Amino acid sequence: MKNQLTAHQLSVLRMVADGRTHSQIATALYVTPKGATATVNRVLAKLGAANAPHAVFLACQAGILDGRPRRHGDHAGYEAHRKRGEDPKQCEPCRLGERAHKQAMKKRSERNREAA
């Protein structure tokens, strides 16, 4: 791979790997469908891929995408749902994990105030 993908291009590649259409990608990124298509085409060119499935395959081979299941049940899983445009509250493990994360952050903040 000649050029490294930008963070934006990597997020688009992940959406492609999730099976999103260009319209869905555009909605998630607040861009026009043509803008999403242009970004997907830049990703394909950078990876030397003929099409979107080929790009995902090449990205997995290169270690750009790891193919592991998404995290659930913690703050990172909750945030991943949000970034994909999903309602994280619909995922019970992630909702409970986010609640535990917020409680832990509150306790940490209280300890820091006491120590100061």
GROMACS .gro file of C-alpha atoms in nm:
model
  116
    1MET     CA    1   0.000   0.000   0.000
    2LYS     CA    2   0.161   0.324  -0.119
    3ASN     CA    3  -0.013   0.582   0.096
    4GLN     CA    4  -0.140   0.545   0.446
    5LEU     CA    5  -0.511   0.595   0.505
    6THR     CA    6  -0.622   0.902   0.698
    7ALA     CA    7  -0.836   0.860   1.009
    8HIS     CA    8  -1.137   0.974   0.807
    9GLN     CA    9  -1.066   0.723   0.530
   10LEU     CA   10  -1.017   0.447   0.787
   11SER     CA   11  -1.356   0.523   0.943
   12VAL     CA   12  -1.513   0.508   0.595
   13LEU     CA   13  -1.339   0.176   0.529
   14ARG     CA   14  -1.481   0.039   0.855
   15MET     CA   15  -1.830   0.147   0.747
   16VAL     CA   16  -1.777  -0.025   0.412
   17ALA     CA   17  -1.669  -0.337   0.600
   18ASP     CA   18  -1.991  -0.313   0.805
   19GLY     CA   19  -2.186  -0.328   0.479
   20ARG     CA   20  -2.306   0.032   0.475
   21THR     CA   21  -2.412   0.191   0.149
   22HIS     CA   22  -2.264   0.518   0.026
   23SER     CA   23  -2.586   0.694   0.131
   24GLN     CA   24  -2.562   0.550   0.482
   25ILE     CA   25  -2.197   0.654   0.504
   26ALA     CA   26  -2.289   1.004   0.386
   27THR     CA   27  -2.559   1.032   0.652
   28ALA     CA   28  -2.325   0.913   0.928
   29LEU     CA   29  -2.053   1.161   0.824
   30TYR     CA   30  -2.286   1.450   0.743
   31VAL     CA   31  -2.162   1.474   0.384
   32THR     CA   32  -2.332   1.435   0.048
   33PRO     CA   33  -2.358   1.090  -0.109
   34LYS     CA   34  -2.116   1.210  -0.380
   35GLY     CA   35  -1.869   1.308  -0.109
   36ALA     CA   36  -1.896   0.964   0.050
   37THR     CA   37  -1.852   0.798  -0.290
   38ALA     CA   38  -1.542   1.011  -0.356
   39THR     CA   39  -1.392   0.909  -0.021
   40VAL     CA   40  -1.467   0.541  -0.084
   41ASN     CA   41  -1.302   0.572  -0.425
   42ARG     CA   42  -0.991   0.730  -0.269
   43VAL     CA   43  -0.974   0.441  -0.021
   44LEU     CA   44  -1.005   0.190  -0.306
   45ALA     CA   45  -0.727   0.367  -0.496
   46LYS     CA   46  -0.495   0.380  -0.195
   47LEU     CA   47  -0.546   0.010  -0.131
   48GLY     CA   48  -0.523  -0.083  -0.499
   49ALA     CA   49  -0.865  -0.249  -0.478
   50ALA     CA   50  -1.103  -0.315  -0.764
   51ASN     CA   51  -1.417  -0.280  -0.549
   52ALA     CA   52  -1.536  -0.244  -0.190
   53PRO     CA   53  -1.521  -0.615  -0.094
   54HIS     CA   54  -1.171  -0.633  -0.239
   55ALA     CA   55  -1.073  -0.327  -0.032
   56VAL     CA   56  -1.198  -0.491   0.286
   57PHE     CA   57  -1.011  -0.811   0.199
   58LEU     CA   58  -0.687  -0.623   0.131
   59ALA     CA   59  -0.726  -0.417   0.448
   60CYS     CA   60  -0.767  -0.735   0.653
   61GLN     CA   61  -0.462  -0.889   0.489
   62ALA     CA   62  -0.257  -0.576   0.560
   63GLY     CA   63  -0.373  -0.569   0.922
   64ILE     CA   64  -0.561  -0.240   0.879
   65LEU     CA   65  -0.886  -0.413   0.972
   66ASP     CA   66  -0.849  -0.698   1.216
   67GLY     CA   67  -1.180  -0.875   1.162
   68ARG     CA   68  -1.231  -0.931   1.534
   69PRO     CA   69  -1.579  -0.894   1.681
   70ARG     CA   70  -1.672  -0.550   1.804
   71ARG     CA   71  -1.647  -0.474   2.174
   72HIS     CA   72  -1.960  -0.487   2.382
   73GLY     CA   73  -2.031  -0.426   2.746
   74ASP     CA   74  -1.796  -0.136   2.814
   75HIS     CA   75  -1.739   0.231   2.736
   76ALA     CA   76  -1.552   0.157   2.411
   77GLY     CA   77  -1.837  -0.061   2.287
   78TYR     CA   78  -2.088   0.210   2.375
   79GLU     CA   79  -1.887   0.472   2.185
   80ALA     CA   80  -1.844   0.238   1.887
   81HIS     CA   81  -2.222   0.213   1.857
   82ARG     CA   82  -2.248   0.593   1.859
   83LYS     CA   83  -1.981   0.633   1.592
   84ARG     CA   84  -2.162   0.383   1.371
   85GLY     CA   85  -2.479   0.591   1.404
   86GLU     CA   86  -2.654   0.328   1.613
   87ASP     CA   87  -2.843   0.388   1.938
   88PRO     CA   88  -2.609   0.237   2.201
   89LYS     CA   89  -2.895   0.223   2.451
   90GLN     CA   90  -3.044  -0.058   2.240
   91CYS     CA   91  -2.747  -0.279   2.331
   92GLU     CA   92  -2.805  -0.389   2.689
   93PRO     CA   93  -2.444  -0.494   2.765
   94CYS     CA   94  -2.308  -0.164   2.632
   95ARG     CA   95  -2.571   0.041   2.815
   96LEU     CA   96  -2.482  -0.130   3.143
   97GLY     CA   97  -2.110  -0.099   3.069
   98GLU     CA   98  -2.147   0.274   3.003
   99ARG     CA   99  -2.334   0.314   3.332
  100ALA     CA  100  -2.051   0.137   3.517
  101HIS     CA  101  -1.796   0.355   3.334
  102LYS     CA  102  -1.976   0.674   3.440
  103GLN     CA  103  -1.994   0.555   3.800
  104ALA     CA  104  -1.622   0.475   3.798
  105MET     CA  105  -1.539   0.816   3.649
  106LYS     CA  106  -1.752   0.986   3.915
  107LYS     CA  107  -1.570   0.798   4.192
  108ARG     CA  108  -1.233   0.886   4.039
  109SER     CA  109  -1.332   1.252   4.021
  110GLU     CA  110  -1.442   1.248   4.385
  111ARG     CA  111  -1.112   1.088   4.493
  112ASN     CA  112  -0.917   1.352   4.299
  113ARG     CA  113  -1.113   1.632   4.467
  114GLU     CA  114  -1.046   1.481   4.811
  115ALA     CA  115  -0.675   1.447   4.736
  116ALA     CA  116  -0.647   1.810   4.621
   0.00000   0.00000   0.00000
